[in-house]
mmCIF file of C-alpha atoms and ligand atoms in Angstrom:
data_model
loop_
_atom_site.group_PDB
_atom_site.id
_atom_site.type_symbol
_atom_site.label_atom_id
_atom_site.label_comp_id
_atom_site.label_asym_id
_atom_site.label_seq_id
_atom_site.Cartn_x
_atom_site.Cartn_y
_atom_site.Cartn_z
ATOM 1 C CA UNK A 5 5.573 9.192 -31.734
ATOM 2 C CA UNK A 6 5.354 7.321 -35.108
ATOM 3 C CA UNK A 7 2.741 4.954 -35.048
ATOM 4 C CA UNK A 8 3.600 2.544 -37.531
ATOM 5 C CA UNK A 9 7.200 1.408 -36.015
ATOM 6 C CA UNK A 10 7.781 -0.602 -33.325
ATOM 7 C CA UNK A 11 9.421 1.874 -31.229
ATOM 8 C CA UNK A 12 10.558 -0.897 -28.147
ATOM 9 C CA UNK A 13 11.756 -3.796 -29.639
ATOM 10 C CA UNK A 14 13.910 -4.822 -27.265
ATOM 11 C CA UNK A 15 11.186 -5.570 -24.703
ATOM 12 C CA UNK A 16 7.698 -7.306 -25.087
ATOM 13 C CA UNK A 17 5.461 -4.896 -25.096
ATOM 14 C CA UNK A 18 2.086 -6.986 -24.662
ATOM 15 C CA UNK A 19 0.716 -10.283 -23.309
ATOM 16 C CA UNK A 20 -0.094 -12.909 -24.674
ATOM 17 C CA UNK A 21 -3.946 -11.994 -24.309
ATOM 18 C CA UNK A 22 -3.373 -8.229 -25.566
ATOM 19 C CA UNK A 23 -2.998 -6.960 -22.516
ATOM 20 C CA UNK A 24 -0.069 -3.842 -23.139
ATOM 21 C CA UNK A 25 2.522 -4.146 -20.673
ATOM 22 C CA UNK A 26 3.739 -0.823 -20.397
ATOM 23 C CA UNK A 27 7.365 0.579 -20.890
ATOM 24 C CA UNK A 28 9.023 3.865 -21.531
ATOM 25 C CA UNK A 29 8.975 5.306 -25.099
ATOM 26 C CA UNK A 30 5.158 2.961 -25.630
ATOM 27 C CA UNK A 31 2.608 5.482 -24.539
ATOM 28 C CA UNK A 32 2.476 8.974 -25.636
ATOM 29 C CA UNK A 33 1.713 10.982 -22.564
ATOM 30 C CA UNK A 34 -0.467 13.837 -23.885
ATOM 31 C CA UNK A 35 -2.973 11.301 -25.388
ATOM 32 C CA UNK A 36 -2.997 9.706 -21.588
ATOM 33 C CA UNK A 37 -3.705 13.070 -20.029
ATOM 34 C CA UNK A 38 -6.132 13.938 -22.603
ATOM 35 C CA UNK A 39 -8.295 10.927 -22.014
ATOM 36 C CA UNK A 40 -7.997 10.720 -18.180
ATOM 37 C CA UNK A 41 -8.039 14.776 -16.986
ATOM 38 C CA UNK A 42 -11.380 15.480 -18.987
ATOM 39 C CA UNK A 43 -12.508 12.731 -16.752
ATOM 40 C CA UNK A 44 -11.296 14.438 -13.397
ATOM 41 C CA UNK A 45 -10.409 11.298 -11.703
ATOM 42 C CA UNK A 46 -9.120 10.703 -8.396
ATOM 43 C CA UNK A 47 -6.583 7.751 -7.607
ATOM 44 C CA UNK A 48 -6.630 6.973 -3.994
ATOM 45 C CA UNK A 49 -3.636 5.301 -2.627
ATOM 46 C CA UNK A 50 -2.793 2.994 -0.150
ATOM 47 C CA UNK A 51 -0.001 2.730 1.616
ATOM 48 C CA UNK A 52 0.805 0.540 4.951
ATOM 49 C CA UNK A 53 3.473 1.744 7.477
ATOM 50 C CA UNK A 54 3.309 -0.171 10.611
ATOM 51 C CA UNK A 55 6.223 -0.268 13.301
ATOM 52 C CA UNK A 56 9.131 0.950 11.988
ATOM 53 C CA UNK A 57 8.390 1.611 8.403
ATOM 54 C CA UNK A 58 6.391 4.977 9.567
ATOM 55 C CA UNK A 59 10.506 6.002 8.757
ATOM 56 C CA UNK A 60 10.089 5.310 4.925
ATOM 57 C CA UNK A 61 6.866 7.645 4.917
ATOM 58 C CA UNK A 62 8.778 10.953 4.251
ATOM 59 C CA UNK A 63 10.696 10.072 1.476
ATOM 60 C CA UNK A 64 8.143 7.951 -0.069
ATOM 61 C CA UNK A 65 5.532 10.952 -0.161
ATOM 62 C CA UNK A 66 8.447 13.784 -0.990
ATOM 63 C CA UNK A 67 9.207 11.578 -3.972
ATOM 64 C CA UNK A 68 5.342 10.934 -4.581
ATOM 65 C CA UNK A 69 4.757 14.683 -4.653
ATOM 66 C CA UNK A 70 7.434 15.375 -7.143
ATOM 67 C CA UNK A 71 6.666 11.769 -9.837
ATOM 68 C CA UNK A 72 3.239 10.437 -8.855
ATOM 69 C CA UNK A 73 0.250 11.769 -11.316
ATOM 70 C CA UNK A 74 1.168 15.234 -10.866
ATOM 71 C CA UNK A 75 -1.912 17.567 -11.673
ATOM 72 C CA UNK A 76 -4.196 14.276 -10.986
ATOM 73 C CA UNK A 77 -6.652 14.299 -7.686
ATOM 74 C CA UNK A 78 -4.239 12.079 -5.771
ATOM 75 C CA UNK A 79 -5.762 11.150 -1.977
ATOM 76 C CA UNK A 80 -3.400 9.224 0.551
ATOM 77 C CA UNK A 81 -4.332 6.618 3.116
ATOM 78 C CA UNK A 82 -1.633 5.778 5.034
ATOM 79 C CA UNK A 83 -2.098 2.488 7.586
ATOM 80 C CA UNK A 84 0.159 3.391 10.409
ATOM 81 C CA UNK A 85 -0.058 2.241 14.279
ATOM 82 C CA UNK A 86 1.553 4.892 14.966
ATOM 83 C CA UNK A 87 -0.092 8.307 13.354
ATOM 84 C CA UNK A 88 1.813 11.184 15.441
ATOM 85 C CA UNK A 89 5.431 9.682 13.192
ATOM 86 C CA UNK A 90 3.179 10.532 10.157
ATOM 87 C CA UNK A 91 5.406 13.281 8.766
ATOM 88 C CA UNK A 92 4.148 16.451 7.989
ATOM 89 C CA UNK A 93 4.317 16.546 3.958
ATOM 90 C CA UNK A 94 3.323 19.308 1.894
ATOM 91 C CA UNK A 95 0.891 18.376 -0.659
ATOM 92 C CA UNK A 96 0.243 20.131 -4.160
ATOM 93 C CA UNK A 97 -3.438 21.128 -4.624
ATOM 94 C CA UNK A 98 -5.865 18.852 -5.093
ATOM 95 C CA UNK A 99 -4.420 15.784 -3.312
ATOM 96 C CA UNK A 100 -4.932 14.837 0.218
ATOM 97 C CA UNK A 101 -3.645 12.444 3.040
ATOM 98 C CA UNK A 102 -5.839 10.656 5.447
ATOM 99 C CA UNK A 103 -3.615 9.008 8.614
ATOM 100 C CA UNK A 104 -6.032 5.671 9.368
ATOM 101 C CA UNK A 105 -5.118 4.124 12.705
ATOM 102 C CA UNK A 106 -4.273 0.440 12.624
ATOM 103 C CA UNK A 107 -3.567 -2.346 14.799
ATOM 104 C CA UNK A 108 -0.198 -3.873 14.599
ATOM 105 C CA UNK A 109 1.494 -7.289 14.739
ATOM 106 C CA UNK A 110 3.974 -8.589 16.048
ATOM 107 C CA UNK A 111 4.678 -10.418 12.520
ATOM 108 C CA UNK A 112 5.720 -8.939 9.383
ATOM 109 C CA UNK A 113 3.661 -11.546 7.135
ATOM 110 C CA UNK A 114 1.127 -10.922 9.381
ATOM 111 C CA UNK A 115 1.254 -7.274 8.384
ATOM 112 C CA UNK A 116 1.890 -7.948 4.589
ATOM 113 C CA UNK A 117 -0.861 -10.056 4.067
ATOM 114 C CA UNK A 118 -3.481 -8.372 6.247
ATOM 115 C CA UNK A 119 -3.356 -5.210 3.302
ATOM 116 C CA UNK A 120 -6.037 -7.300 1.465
ATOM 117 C CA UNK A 121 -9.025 -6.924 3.977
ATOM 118 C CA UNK A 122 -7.724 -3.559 4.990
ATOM 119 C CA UNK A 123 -8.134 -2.518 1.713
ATOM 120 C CA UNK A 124 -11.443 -4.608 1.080
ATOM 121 C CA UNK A 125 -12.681 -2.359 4.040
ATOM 122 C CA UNK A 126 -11.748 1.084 3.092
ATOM 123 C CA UNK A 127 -12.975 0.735 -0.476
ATOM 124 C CA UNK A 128 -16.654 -1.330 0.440
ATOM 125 C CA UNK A 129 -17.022 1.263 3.215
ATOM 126 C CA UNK A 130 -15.546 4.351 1.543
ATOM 127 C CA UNK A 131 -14.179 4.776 -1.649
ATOM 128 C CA UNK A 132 -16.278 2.722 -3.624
ATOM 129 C CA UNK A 133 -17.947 6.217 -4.804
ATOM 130 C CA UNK A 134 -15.324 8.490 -4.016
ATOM 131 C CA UNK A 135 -12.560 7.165 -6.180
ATOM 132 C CA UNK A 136 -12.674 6.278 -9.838
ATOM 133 C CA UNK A 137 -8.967 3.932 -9.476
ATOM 134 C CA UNK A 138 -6.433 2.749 -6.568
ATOM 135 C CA UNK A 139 -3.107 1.938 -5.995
ATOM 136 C CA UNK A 140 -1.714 -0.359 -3.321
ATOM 137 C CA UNK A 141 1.865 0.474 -2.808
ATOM 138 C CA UNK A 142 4.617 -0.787 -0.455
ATOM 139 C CA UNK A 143 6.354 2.043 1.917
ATOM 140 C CA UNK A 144 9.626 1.385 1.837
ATOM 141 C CA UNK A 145 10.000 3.109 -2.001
ATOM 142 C CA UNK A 146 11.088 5.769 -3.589
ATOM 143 C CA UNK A 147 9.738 7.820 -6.639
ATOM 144 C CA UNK A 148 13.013 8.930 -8.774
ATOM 145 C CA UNK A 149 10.829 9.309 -12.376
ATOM 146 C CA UNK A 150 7.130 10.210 -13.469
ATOM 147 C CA UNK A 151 4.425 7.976 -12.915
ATOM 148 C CA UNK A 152 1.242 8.867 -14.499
ATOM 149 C CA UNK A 153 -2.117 7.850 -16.416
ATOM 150 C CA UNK A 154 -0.210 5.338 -18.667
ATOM 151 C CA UNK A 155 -0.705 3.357 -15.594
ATOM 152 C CA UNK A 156 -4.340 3.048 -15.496
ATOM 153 C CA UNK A 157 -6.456 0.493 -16.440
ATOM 154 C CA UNK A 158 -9.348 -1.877 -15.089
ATOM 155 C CA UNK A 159 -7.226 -3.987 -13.179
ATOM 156 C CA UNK A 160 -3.421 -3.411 -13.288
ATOM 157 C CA UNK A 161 -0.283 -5.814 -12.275
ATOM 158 C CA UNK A 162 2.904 -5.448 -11.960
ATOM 159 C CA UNK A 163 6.196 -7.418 -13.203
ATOM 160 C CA UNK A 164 8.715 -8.131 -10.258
ATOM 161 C CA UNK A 165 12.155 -6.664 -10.839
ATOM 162 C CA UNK A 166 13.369 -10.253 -9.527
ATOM 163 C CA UNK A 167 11.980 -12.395 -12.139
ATOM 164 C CA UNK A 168 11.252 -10.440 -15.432
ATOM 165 C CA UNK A 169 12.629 -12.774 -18.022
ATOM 166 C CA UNK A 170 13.086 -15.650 -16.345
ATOM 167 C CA UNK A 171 11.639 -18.594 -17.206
ATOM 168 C CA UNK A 172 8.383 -19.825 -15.149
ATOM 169 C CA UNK A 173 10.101 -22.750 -13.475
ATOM 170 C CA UNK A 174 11.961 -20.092 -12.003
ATOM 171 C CA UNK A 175 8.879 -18.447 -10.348
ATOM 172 C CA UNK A 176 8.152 -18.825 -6.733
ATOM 173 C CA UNK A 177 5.041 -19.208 -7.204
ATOM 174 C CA UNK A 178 3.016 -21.635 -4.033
ATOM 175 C CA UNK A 179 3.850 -24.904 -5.041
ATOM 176 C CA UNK A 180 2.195 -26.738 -1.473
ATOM 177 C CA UNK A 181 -1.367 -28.303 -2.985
ATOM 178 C CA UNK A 182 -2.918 -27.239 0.680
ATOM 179 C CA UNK A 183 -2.389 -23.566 0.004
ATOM 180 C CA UNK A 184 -5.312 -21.683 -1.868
ATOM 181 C CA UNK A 185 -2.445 -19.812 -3.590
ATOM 182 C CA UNK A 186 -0.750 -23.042 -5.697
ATOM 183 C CA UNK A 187 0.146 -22.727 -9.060
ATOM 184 C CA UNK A 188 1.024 -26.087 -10.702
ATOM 185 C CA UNK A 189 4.516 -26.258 -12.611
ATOM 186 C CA UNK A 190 2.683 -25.732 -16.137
ATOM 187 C CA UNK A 191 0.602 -22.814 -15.181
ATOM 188 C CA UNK A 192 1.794 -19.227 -14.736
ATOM 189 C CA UNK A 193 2.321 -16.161 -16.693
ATOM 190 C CA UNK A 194 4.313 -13.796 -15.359
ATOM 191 C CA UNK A 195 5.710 -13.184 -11.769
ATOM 192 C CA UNK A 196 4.344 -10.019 -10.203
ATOM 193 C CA UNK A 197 4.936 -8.074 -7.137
ATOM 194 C CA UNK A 198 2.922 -7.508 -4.604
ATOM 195 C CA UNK A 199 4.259 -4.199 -3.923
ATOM 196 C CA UNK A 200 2.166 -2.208 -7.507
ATOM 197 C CA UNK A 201 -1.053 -2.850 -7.516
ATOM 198 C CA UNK A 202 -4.043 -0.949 -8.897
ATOM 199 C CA UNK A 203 -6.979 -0.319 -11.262
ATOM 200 C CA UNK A 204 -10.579 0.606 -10.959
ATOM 201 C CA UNK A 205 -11.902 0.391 -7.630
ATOM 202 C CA UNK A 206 -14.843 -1.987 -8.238
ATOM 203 C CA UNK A 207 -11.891 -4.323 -9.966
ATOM 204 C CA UNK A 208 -9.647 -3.980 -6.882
ATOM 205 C CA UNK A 209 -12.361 -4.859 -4.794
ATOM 206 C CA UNK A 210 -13.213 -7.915 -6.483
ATOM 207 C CA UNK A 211 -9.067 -9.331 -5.993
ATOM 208 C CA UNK A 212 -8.586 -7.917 -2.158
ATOM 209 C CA UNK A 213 -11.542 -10.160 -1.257
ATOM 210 C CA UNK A 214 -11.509 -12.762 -3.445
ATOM 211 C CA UNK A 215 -7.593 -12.728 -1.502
ATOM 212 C CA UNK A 216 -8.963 -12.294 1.377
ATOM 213 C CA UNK A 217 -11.121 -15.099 0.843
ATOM 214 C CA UNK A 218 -8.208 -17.273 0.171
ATOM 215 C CA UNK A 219 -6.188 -16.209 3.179
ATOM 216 C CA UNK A 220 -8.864 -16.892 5.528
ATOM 217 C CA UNK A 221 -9.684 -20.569 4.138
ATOM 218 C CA UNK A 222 -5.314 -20.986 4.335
ATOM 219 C CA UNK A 223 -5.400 -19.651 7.963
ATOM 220 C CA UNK A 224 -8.359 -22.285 8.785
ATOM 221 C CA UNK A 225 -5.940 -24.803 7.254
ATOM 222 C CA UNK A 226 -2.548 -23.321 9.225
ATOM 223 C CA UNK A 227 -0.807 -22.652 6.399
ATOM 224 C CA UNK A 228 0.819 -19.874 4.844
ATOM 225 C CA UNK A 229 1.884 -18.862 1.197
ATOM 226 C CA UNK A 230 5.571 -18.721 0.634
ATOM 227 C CA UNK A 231 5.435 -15.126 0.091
ATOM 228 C CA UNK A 232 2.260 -14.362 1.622
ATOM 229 C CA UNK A 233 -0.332 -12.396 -0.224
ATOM 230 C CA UNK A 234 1.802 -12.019 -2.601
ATOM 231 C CA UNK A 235 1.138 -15.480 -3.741
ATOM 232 C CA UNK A 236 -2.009 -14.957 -3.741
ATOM 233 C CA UNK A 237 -2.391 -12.265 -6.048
ATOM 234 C CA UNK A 238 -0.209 -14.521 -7.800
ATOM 235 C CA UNK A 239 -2.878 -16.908 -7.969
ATOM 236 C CA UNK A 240 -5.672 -14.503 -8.462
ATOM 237 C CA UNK A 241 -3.955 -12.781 -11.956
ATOM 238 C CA UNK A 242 -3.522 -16.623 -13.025
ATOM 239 C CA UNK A 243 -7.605 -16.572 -13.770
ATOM 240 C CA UNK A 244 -8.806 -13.295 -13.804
ATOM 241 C CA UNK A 245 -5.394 -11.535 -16.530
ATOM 242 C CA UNK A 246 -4.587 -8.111 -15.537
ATOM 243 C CA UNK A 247 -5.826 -5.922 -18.383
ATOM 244 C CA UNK A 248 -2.635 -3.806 -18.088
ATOM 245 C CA UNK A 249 0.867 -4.731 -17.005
ATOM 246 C CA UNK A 250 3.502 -2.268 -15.567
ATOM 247 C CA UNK A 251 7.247 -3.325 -16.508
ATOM 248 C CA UNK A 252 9.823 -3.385 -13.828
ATOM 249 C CA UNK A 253 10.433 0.718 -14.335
ATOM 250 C CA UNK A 254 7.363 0.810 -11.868
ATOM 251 C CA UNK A 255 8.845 -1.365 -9.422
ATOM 252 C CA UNK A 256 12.531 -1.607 -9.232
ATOM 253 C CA UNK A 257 15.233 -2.419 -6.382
ATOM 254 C CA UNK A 258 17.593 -0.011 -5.981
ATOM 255 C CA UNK A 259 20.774 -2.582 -5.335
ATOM 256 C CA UNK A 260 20.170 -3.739 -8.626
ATOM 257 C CA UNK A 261 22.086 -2.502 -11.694
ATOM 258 C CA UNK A 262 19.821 -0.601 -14.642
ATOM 259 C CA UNK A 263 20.116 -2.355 -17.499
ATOM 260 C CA UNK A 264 19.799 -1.292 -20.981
ATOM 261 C CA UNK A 265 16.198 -2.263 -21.176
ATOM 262 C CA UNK A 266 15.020 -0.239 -18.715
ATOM 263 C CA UNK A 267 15.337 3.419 -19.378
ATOM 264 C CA UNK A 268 13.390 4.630 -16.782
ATOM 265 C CA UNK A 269 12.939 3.924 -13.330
ATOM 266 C CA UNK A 270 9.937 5.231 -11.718
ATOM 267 C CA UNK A 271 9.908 3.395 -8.305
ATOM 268 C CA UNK A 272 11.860 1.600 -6.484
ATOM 269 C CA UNK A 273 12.554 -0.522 -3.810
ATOM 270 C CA UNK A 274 15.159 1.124 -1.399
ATOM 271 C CA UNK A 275 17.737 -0.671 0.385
ATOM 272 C CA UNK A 276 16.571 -1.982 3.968
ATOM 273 C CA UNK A 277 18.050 -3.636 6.595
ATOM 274 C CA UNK A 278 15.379 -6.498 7.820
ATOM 275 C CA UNK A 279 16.718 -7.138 10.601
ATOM 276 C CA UNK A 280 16.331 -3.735 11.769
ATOM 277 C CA UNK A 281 12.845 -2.782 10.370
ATOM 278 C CA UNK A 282 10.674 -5.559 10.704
ATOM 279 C CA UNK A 283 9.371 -6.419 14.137
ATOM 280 C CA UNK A 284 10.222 -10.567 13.319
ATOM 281 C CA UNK A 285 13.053 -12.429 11.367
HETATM 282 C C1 UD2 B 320 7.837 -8.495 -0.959
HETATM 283 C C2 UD2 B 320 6.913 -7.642 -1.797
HETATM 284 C C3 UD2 B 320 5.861 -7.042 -0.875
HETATM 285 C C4 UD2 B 320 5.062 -8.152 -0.210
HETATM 286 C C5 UD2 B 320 5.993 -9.114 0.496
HETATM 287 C C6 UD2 B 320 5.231 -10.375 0.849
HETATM 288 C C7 UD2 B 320 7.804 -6.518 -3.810
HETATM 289 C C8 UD2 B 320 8.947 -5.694 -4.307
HETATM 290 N N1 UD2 B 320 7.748 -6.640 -2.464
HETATM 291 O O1 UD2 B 320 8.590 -7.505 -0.221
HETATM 292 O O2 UD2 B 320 4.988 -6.208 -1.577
HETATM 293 O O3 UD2 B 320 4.294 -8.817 -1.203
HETATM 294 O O4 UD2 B 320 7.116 -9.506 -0.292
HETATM 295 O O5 UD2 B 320 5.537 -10.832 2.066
HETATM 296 O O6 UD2 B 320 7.009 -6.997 -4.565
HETATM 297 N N2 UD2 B 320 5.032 -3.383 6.305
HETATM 298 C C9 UD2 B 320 4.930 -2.517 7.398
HETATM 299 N N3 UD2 B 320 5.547 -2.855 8.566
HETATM 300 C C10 UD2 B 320 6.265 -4.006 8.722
HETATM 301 C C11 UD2 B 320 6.383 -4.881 7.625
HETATM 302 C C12 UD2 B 320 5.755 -4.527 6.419
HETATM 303 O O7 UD2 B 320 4.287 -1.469 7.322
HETATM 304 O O8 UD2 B 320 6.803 -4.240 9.837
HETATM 305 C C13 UD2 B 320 4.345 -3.013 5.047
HETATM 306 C C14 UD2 B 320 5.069 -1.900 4.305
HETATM 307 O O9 UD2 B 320 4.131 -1.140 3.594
HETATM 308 C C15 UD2 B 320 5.967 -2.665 3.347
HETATM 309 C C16 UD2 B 320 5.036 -3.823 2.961
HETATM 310 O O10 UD2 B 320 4.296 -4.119 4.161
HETATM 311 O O11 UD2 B 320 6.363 -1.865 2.255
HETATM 312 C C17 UD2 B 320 5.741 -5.070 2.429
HETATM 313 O O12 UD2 B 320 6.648 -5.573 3.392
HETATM 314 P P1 UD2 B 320 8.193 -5.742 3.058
HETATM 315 O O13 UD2 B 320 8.628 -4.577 2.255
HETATM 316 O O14 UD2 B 320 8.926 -6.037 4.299
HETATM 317 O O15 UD2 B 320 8.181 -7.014 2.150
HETATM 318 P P2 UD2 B 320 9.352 -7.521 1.143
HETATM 319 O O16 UD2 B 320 10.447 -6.523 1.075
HETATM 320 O O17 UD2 B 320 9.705 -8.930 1.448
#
């Protein structure tokens, strides 16, 4: 890769406070592995399948197996109520799964939005020095292209497929006062997903509780962000910038058309029927 032309520019390629945002064809990938594997990291990652969306386990850890920082120590914790539908996955060496058994709701946003203190838990009480990074990542995915160390960083976000490009009036961001998560019209960066989330564990930490935090104080109040914790993060990346952003080839929707721009897609969202999955309208 040339280092003197820009080699996307048909996509911004970094924030406006130099954060890179990252994109196919921006990152050379043996520099990445030649920083990160000398290190011998290991990434844990989350992932929450309660009720129903145990189903979306297999494929989403087949796929992982095959895309998700191949050669890397990769160790799974999987949230499930229901840990004898965990699927029996082969793993390549040096990566793990660990099934942890977790209450359920009756609520999908209760679900969503409880992944912050779950999280806050199993890093303060375990992986605060047993992982170097984390991911957070939502169940009902598929890998279909290689994800790797390009994607690390101190604290990492994640542009939603929905709203990439669109203007910030178009953001559904909180915009109720009484929520902890509101965002007034002239603030905002970016919209990002609450589906991709990582970095450095001590920097996860730091946003599950400060979310936590918030979604306690809106419970007290009896209300509840639009979309949940999502908003919150929302709110969180508004003060404290992610110091590496993922473009939308990290978290795509499969009933959505590729366009040119994106040459890659790494994960995506598959096509669910709500109505069927989630234990609530
Ligand atoms: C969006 C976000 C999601 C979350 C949610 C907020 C994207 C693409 N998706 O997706 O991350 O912020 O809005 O409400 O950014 N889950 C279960 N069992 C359930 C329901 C949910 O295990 O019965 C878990 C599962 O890991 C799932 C995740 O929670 O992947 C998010 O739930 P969703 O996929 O139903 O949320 P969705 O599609 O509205």
């Amino acid at each position: 890769m040339s280092h003197r032309v820009c080699v996307r520019p048909d996509v911004v390629t970094t924030t406006p406070w130099l954060a890179p945002i990252v994109w196919d064809g921006t990152f050379d990938q043996t520099v990445m592995d030649a920083i990160y594997k000398q290190q011998n990291i290991t990434v844990a990652t989350t992932v929450f399948a309660l009720g129903k969306y145990v189903d979306f386990l297999k494929d989403f850890l087949e796929t992982a197996e095959k895309n998700f920082f191949l050669h890397y120590n990769v160790h799974y914790y999987v949230f499930t109520d229901r840990p004898d539908d965990v699927p029996a996955v082969t793993l390549s060496p040096g990566r793990k799964l660990t099934v942890l058994k977790t209450a359920s709701s009756d609520r999908w946003q209760e679900i969503t939005l409880r992944r912050m203190e779950m999280i806050e838990k199993l890093i303060e009480e375990h992986l605060i020095h047993k992982a170097e990074y984390i991911f957070s990542l939502d169940v009902d995915c598929k890998f279909y292209g290689p994800w790797g160390a390009e994607s690390l960083g101190d604290i990492v976000a994640t542009l939603h497929p929905g709203y990439y490009g669109e203007s910030r009036n178009k953001f559904p961001y909180e915009r109720r006062p009484e929520s902890q998560a509101y965002i007034r019209q002239e603030e905002g960066d970016y919209y990002y997903g609450g589906a991709v989330i990582g970095g450095r564990v001590d920097r996860v930490l730091k946003l599950t509780k400060t979310c936590r935090k918030q979604l306690d104080v809106d419970r007290e109040n009896k209300i509840e962000a639009v979309w949940q914790e999502e908003s919150h993060l929302n709110k969180y990346f508004l003060y404290n910038k992610p110091s590496k952003v993922l473009s939308p080839e990290y978290l795509w929707q499969d009933f959505k058309a590729k366009p040119p721009n994106i040459k890659v897609i790494r994960f995506s969202q598959v096509i669910k029927n709500y109505a069927q999955v989630r234990p609530n309208p």
